PDB file of C-alpha atoms in Angstrom:
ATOM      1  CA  UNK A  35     -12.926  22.092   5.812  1.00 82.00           C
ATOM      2  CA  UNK A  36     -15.539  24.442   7.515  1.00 94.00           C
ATOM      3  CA  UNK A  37     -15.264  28.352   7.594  1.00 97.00           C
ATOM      4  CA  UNK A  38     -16.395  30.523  10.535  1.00 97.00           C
ATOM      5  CA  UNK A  39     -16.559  34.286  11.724  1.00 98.00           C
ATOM      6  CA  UNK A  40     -14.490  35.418  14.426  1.00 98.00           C
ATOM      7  CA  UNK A  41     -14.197  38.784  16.248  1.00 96.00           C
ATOM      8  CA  UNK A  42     -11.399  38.323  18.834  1.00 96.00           C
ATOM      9  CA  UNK A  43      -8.795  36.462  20.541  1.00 97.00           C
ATOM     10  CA  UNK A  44      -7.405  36.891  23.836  1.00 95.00           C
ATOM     11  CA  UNK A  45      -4.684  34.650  25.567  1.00 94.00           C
ATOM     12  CA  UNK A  46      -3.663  34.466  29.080  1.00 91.00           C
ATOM     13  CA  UNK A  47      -7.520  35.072  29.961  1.00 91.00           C
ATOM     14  CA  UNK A  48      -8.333  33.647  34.097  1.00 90.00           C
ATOM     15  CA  UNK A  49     -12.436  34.041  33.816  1.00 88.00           C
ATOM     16  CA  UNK A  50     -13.203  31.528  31.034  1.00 92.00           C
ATOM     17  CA  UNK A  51     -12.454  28.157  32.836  1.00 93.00           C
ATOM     18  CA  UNK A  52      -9.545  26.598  34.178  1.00 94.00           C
ATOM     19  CA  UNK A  53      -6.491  27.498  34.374  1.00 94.00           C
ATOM     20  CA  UNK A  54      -4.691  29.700  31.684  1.00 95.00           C
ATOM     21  CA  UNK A  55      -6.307  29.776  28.802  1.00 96.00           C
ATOM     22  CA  UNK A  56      -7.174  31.122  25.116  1.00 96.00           C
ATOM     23  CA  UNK A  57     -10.663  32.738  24.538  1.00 97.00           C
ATOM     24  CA  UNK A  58     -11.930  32.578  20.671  1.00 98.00           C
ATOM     25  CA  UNK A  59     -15.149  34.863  20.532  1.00 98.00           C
ATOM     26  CA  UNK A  60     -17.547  33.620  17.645  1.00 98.00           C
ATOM     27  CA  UNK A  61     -19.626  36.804  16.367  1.00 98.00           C
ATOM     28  CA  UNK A  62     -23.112  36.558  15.744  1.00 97.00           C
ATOM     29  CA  UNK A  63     -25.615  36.126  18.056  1.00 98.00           C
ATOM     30  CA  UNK A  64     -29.656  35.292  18.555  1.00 97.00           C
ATOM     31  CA  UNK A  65     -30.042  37.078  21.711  1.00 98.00           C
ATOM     32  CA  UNK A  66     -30.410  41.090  22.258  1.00 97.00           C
ATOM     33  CA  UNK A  67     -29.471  41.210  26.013  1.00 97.00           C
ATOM     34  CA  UNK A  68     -29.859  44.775  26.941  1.00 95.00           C
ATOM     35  CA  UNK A  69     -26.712  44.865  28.929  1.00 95.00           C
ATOM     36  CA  UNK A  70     -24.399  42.736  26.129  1.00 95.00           C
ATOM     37  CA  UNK A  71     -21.023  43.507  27.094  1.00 93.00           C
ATOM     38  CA  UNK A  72     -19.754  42.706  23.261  1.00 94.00           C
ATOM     39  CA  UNK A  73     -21.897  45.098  20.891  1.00 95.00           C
ATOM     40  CA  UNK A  74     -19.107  43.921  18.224  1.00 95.00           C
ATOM     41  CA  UNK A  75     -20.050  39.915  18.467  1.00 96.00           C
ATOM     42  CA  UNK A  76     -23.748  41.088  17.978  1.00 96.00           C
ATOM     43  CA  UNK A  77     -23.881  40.652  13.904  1.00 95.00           C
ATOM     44  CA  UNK A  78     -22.521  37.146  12.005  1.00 96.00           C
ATOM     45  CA  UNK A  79     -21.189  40.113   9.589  1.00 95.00           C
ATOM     46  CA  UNK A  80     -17.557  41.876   9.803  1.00 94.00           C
ATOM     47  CA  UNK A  81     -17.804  45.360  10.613  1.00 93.00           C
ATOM     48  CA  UNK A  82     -16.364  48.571  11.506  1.00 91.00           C
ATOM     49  CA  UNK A  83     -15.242  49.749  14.878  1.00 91.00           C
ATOM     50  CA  UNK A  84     -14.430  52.871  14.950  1.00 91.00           C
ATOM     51  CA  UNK A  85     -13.259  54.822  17.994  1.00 89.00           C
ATOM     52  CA  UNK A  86     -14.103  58.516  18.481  1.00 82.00           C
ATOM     53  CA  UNK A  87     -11.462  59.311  21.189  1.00 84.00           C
ATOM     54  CA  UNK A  88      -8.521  60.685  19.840  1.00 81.00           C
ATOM     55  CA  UNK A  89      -9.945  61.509  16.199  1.00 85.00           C
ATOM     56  CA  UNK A  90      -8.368  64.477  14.752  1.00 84.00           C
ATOM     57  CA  UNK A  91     -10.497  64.693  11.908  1.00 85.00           C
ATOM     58  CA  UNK A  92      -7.794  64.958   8.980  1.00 88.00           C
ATOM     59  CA  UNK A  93      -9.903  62.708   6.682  1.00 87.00           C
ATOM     60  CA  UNK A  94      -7.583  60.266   5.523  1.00 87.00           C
ATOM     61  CA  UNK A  95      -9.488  57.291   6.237  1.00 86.00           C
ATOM     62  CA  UNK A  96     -12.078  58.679   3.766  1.00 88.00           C
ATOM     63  CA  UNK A  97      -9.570  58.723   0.332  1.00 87.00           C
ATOM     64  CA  UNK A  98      -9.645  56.234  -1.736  1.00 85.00           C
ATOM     65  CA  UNK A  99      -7.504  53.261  -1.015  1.00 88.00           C
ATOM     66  CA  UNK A 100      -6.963  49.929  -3.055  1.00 85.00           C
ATOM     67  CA  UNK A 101      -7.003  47.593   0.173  1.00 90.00           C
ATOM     68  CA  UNK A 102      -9.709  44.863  -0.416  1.00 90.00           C
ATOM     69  CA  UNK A 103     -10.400  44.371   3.201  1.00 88.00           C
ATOM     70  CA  UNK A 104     -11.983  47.983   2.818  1.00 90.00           C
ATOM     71  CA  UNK A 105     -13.908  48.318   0.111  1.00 87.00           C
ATOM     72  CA  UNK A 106     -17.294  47.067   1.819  1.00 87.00           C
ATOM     73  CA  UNK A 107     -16.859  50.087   4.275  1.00 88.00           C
ATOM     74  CA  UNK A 108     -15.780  52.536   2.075  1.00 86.00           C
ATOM     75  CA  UNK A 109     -13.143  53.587   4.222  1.00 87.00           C
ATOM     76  CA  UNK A 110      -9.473  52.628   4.705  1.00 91.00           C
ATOM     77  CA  UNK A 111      -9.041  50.949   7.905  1.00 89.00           C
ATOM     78  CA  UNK A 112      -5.570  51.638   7.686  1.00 91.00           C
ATOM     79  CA  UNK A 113      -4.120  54.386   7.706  1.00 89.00           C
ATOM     80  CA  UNK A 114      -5.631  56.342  11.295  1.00 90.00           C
ATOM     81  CA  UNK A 115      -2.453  57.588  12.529  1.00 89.00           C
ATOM     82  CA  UNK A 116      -4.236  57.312  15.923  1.00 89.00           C
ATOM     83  CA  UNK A 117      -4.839  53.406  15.220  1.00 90.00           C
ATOM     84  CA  UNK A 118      -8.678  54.553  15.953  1.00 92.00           C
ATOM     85  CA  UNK A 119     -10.408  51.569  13.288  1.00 92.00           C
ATOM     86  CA  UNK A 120     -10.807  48.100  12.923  1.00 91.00           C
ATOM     87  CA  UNK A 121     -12.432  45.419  11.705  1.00 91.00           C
ATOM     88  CA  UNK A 122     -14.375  43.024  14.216  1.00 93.00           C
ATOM     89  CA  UNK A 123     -14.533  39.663  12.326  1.00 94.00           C
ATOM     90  CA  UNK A 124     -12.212  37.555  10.468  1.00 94.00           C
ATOM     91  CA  UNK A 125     -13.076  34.150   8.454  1.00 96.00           C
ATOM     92  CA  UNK A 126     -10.821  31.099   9.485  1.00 97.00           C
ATOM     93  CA  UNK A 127     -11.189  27.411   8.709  1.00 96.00           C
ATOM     94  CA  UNK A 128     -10.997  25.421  11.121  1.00 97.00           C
ATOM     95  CA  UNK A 129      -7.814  23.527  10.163  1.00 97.00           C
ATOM     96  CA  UNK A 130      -5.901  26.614   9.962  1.00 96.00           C
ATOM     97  CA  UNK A 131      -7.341  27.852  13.501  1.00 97.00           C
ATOM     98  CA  UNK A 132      -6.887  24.963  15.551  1.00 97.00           C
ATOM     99  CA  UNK A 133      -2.983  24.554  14.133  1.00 96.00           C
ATOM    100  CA  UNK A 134      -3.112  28.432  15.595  1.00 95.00           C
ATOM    101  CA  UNK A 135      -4.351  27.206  18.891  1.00 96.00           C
ATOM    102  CA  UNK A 136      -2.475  23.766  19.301  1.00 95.00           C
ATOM    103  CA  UNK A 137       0.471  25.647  19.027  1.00 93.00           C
ATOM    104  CA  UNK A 138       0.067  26.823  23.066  1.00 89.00           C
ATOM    105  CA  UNK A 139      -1.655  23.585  24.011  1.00 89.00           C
ATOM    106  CA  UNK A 140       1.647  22.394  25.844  1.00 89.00           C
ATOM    107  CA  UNK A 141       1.863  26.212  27.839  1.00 90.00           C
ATOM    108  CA  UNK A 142      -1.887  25.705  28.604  1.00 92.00           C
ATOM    109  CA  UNK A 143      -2.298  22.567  29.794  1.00 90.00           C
ATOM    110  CA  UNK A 144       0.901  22.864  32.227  1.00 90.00           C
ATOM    111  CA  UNK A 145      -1.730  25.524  33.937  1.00 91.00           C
ATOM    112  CA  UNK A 146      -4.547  22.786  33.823  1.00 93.00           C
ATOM    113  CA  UNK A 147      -6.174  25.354  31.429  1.00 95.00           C
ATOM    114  CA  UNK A 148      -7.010  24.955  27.722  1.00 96.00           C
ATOM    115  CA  UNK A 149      -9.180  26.516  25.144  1.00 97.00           C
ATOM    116  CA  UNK A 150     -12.398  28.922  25.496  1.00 98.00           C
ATOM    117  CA  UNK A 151     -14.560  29.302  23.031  1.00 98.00           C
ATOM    118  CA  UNK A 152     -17.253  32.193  23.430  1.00 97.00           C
ATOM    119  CA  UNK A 153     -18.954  34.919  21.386  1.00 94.00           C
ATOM    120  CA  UNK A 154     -21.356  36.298  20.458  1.00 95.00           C
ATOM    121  CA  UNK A 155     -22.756  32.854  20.457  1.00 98.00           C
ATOM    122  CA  UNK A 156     -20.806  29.544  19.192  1.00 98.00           C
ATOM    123  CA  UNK A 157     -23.171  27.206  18.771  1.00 98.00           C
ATOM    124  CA  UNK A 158     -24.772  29.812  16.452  1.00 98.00           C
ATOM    125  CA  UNK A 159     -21.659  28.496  13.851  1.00 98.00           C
ATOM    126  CA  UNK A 160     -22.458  24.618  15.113  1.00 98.00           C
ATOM    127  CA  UNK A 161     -20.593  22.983  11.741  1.00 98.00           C
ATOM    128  CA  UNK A 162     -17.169  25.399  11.992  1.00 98.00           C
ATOM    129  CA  UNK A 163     -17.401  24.974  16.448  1.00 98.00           C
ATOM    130  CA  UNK A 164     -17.895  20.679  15.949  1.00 98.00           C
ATOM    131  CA  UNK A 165     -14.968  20.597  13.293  1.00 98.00           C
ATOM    132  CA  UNK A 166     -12.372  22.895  15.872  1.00 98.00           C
ATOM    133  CA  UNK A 167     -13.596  20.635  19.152  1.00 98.00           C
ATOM    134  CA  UNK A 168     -12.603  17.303  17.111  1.00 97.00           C
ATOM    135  CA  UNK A 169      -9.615  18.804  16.497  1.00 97.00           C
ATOM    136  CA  UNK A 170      -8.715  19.909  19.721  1.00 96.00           C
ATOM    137  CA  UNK A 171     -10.170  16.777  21.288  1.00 94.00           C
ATOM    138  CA  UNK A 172      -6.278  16.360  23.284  1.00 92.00           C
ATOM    139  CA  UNK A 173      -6.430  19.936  25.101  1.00 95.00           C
ATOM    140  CA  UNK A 174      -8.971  21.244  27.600  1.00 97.00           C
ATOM    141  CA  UNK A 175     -12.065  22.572  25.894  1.00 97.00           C
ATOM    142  CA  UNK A 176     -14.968  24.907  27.125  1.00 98.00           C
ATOM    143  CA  UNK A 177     -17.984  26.243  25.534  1.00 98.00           C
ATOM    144  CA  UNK A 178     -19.451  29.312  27.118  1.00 98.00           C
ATOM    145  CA  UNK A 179     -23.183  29.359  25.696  1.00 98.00           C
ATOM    146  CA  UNK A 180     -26.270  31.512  26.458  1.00 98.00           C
ATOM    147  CA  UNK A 181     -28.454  27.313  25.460  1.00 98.00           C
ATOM    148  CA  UNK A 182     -30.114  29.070  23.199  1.00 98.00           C
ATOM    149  CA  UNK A 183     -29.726  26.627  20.050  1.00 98.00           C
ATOM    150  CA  UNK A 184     -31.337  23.399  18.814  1.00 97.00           C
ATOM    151  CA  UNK A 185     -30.849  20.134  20.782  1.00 98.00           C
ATOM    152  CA  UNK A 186     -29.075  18.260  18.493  1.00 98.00           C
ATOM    153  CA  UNK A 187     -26.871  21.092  18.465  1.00 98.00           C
ATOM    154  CA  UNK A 188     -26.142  21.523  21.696  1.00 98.00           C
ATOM    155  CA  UNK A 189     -25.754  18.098  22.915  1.00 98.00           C
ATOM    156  CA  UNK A 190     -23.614  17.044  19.398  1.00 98.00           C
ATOM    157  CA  UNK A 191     -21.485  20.450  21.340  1.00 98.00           C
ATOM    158  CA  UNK A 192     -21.795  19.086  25.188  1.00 98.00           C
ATOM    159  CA  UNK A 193     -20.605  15.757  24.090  1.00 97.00           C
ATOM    160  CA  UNK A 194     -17.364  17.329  21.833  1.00 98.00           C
ATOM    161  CA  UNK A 195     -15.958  19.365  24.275  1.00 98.00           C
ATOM    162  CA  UNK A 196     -14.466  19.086  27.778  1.00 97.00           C
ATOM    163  CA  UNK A 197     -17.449  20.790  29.755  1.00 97.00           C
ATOM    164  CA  UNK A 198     -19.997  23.676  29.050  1.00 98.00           C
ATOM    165  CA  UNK A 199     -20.792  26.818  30.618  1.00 98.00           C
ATOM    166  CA  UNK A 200     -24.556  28.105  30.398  1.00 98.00           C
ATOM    167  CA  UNK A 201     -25.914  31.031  31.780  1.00 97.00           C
ATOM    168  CA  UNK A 202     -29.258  31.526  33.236  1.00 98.00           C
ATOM    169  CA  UNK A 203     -30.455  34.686  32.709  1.00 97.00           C
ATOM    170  CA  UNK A 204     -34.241  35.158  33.490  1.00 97.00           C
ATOM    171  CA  UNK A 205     -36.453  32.285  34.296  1.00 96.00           C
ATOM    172  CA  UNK A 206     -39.502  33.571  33.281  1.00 96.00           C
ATOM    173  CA  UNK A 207     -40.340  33.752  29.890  1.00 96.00           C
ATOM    174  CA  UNK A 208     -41.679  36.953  29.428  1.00 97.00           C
ATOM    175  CA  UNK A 209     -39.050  38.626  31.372  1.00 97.00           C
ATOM    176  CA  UNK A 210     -36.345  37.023  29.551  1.00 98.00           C
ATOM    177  CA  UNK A 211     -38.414  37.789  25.897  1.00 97.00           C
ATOM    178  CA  UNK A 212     -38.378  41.876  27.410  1.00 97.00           C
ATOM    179  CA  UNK A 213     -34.695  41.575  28.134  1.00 97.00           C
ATOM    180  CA  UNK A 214     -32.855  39.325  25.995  1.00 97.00           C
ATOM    181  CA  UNK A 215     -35.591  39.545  22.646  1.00 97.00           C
ATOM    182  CA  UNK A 216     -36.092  35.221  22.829  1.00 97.00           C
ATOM    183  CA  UNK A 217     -38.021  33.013  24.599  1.00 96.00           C
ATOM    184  CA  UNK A 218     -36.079  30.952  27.095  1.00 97.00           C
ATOM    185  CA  UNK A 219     -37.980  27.814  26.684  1.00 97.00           C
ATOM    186  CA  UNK A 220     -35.014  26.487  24.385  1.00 97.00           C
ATOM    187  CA  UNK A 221     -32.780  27.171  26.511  1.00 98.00           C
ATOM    188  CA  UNK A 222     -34.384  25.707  29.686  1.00 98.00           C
ATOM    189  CA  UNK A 223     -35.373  22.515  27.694  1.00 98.00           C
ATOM    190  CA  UNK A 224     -31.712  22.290  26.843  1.00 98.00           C
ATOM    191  CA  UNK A 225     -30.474  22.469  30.579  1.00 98.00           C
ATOM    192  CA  UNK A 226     -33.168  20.251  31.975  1.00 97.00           C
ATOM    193  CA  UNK A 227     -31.298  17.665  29.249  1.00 98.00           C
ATOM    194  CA  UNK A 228     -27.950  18.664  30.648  1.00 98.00           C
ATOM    195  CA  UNK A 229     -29.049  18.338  34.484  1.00 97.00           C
ATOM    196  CA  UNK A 230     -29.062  14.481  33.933  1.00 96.00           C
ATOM    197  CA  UNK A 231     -26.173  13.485  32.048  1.00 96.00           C
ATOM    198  CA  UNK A 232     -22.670  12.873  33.534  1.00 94.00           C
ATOM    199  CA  UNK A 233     -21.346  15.650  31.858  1.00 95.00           C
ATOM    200  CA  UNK A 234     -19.474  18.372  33.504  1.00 95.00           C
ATOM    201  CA  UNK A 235     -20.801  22.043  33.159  1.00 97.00           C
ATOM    202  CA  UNK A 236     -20.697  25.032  34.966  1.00 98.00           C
ATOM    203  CA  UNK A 237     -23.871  27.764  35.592  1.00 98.00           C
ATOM    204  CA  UNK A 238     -23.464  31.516  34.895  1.00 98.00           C
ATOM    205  CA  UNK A 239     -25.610  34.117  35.997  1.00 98.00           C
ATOM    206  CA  UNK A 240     -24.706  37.649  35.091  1.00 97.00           C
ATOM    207  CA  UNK A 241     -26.264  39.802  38.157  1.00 97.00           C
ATOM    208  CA  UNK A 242     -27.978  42.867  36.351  1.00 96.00           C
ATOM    209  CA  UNK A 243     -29.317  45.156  39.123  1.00 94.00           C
ATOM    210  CA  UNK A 244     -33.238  45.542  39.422  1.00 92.00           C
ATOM    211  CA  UNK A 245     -33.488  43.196  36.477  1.00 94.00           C
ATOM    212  CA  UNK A 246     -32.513  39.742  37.967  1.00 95.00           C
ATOM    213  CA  UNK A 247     -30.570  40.374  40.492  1.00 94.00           C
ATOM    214  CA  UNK A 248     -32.947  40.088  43.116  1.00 95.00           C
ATOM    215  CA  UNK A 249     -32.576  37.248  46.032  1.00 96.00           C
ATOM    216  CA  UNK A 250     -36.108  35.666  45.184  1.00 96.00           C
ATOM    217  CA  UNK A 251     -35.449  35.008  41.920  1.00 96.00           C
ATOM    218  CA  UNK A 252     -31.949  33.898  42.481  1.00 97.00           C
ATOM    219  CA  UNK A 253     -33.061  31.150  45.393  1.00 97.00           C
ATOM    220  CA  UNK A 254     -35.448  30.196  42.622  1.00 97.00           C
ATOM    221  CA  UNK A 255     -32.146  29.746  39.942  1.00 97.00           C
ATOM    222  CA  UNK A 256     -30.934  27.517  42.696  1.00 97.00           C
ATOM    223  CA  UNK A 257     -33.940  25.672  43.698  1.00 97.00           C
ATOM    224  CA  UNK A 258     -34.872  25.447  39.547  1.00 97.00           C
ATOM    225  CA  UNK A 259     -31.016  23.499  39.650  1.00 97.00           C
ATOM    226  CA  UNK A 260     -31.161  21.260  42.459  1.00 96.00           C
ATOM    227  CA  UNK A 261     -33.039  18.241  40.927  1.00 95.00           C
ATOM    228  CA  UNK A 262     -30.185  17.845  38.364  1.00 96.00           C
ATOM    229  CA  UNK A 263     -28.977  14.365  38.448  1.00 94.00           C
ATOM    230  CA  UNK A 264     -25.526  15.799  38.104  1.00 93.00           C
ATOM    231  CA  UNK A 265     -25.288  19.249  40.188  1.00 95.00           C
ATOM    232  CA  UNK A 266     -23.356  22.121  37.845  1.00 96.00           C
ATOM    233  CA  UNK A 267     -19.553  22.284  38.924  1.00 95.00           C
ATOM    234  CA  UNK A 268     -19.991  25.831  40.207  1.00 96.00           C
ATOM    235  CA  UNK A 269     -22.422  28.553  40.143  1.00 97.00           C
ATOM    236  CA  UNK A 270     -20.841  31.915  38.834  1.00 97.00           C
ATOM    237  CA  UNK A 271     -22.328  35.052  39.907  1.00 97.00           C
ATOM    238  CA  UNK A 272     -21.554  37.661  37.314  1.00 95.00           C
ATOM    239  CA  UNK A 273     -21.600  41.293  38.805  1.00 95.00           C
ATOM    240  CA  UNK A 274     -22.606  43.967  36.278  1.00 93.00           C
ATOM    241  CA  UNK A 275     -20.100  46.069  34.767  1.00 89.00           C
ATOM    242  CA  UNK A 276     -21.259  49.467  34.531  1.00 87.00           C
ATOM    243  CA  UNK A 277     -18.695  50.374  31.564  1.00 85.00           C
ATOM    244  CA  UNK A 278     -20.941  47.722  29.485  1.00 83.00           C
ATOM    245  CA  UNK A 279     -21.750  50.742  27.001  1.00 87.00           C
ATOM    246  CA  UNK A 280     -18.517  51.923  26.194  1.00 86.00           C
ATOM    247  CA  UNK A 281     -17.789  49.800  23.130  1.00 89.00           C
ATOM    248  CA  UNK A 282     -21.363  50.756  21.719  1.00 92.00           C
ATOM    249  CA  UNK A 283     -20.616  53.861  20.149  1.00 90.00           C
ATOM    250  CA  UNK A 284     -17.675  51.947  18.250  1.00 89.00           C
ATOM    251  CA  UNK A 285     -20.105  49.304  16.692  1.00 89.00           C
ATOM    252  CA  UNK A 286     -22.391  52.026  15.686  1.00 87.00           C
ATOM    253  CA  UNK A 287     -25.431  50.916  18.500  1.00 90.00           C
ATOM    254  CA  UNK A 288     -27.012  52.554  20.804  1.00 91.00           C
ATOM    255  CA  UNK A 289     -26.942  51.544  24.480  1.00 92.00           C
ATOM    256  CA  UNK A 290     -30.239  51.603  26.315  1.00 90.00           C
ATOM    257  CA  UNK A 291     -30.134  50.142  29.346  1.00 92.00           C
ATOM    258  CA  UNK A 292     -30.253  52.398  32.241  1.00 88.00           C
ATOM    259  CA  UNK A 293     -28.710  51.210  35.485  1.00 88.00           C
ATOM    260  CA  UNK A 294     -29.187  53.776  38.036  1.00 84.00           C
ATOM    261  CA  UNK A 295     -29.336  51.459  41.675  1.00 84.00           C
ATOM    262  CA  UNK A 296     -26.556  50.354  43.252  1.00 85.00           C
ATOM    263  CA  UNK A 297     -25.487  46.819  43.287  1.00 89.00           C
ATOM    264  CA  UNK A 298     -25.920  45.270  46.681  1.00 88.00           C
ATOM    265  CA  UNK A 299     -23.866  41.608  46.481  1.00 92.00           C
ATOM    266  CA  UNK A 300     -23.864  40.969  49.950  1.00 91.00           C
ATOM    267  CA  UNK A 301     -27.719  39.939  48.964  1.00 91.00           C
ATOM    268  CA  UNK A 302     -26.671  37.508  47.068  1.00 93.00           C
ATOM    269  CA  UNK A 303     -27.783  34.354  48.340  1.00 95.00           C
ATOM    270  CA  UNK A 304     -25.115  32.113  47.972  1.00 96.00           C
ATOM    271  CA  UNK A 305     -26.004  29.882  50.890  1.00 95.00           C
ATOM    272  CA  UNK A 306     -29.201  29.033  49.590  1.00 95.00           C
ATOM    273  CA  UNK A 307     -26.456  27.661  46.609  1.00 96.00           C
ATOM    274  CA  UNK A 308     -24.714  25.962  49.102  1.00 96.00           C
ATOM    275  CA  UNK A 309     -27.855  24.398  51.416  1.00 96.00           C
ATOM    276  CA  UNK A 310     -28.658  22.885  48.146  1.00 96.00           C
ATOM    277  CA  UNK A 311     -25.448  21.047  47.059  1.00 95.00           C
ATOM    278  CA  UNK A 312     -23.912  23.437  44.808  1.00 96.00           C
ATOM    279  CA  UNK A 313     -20.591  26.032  45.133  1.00 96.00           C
ATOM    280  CA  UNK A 314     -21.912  29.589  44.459  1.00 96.00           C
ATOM    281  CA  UNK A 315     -19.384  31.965  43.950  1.00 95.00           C
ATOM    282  CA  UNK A 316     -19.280  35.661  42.866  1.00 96.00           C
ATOM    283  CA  UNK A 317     -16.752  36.206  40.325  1.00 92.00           C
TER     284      UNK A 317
END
């Protein structure tokens, strides 16, 4: 039986694969990207969310309370008339979680969709993601990763599940140390592995204007691709989403990144995808 953190899961998602599918976000992650969409899937540790919109300041969730779920946040996250807190991140086993999630495999799979699992980052929880892919090894499985992990992680993961999605963010290393807080050489060493097996797996590249959203650097994303013995399924173009800092305030962070330029997609050089053997598309 292995344990593992989770902070959300959404059904009926279209974005994460195939088909229809479930999503199961794993919280914790290595990476710092400056324009992290899920502030709450940041920390491997539960923790508050807490919305300011709406608060009438009565002071209830301050009293005492005998709720154990509370206690570490000295607050109760119950009893907000408004529904304003919660906790992001919940232990499961895995036994108990895939019996949760085999219970739509039939609804799923008449989509051609399946299961998602994405975070935060999964293969940061590599024992409790292995033990829910074995047992889910009859359904549809994806693993949306940033690569950042050890090999023998991530290609025990790529082997276990149905196919992979990896993003590229930056491909040089100091850029991607500035804007993400790691080095990518994991990472690239773990796609150059996955560019010659006969595995399926599917490139995502979140478009962050004036960061690395430029067409150079993107025809050199697609040129970096095109000696892979197996070409990725698709290439997924990310656009940015300029509510990216809403959620911050409710996990407590501070969001940094300023984004002041338009986003121009029609630069986007998805022929230079396509002249190369590979289906760019902009989600």
């Amino acid at each position: 039986m292995s344990k593992g953190m989770i902070f959300d899961i959404k059904e009926l998602t279209l974005q994460d694969g195939p088909g229809l599918r479930t999503t199961v976000f794993f919280k914790g992650c290595p990476l710092r990207c400056a324009w992290c969409h899920n502030p709450e899937g940041i920390s491997p540790q539960p923790q508050l969310l807490v919305s300011r919109n709406g608060c009438a300041g009565c002071g209830r969730c301050r009293r005492p309370c005998g709720h154990p779920e509370c206690r570490p946040f000295d607050r109760c996250v119950h009893i907000c008339p408004q529904n304003l807190i919660k906790i992001a991140g919940q232990i499961y086993d895995d036994a108990a979680l895939a019996e949760q999630l085999l219970s739509q495999a039939e609804d799923l799979a008449f989509s051609g969709g399946g299961i998602t699992f994405s975070g935060g980052e999964p293969l940061a929880q590599p024992e409790f993601l292995l033990a829910l892919l074995n047992r889910l090894a009859r359904i549809d499985t994806v693993v949306e990763t940033s690569g950042y992990a050890r090999e023998t992680v991530f290609r025990q993961v790529t082997r276990a599940c149905t196919r992979m999605y990896v993003d590229i963010k930056l491909l040089e290393p100091e850029r991607h140390r500035q804007w993400t807080g790691v080095d990518n050489e994991p990472i690239l060493r773990n796609l150059t592995w996955l560019k010659q097996q006969d595995r399926p797996y599917v490139i995502r590249i979140p478009l962050i204007p004036g960061i690395n959203d430029e067409p150079a650097h993107l025809k050199r994303i697609a040129v970096w691709l095109s000696d892979a013995r197996t070409l990725p399924q698709q290439v997924e173009l990310m656009p940015y989403n300029p509510l990216a800092g809403a959620k911050y305030p409710m996990a407590g962070r501070d969001f940094t990144l300023d984004i002041r330029q338009e986003q121009n997609l029609a630069a986007v050089p998805l022929d230079e995808f396509s002249r190369l053997g590979m289906t760019g598309v902009i989600l």
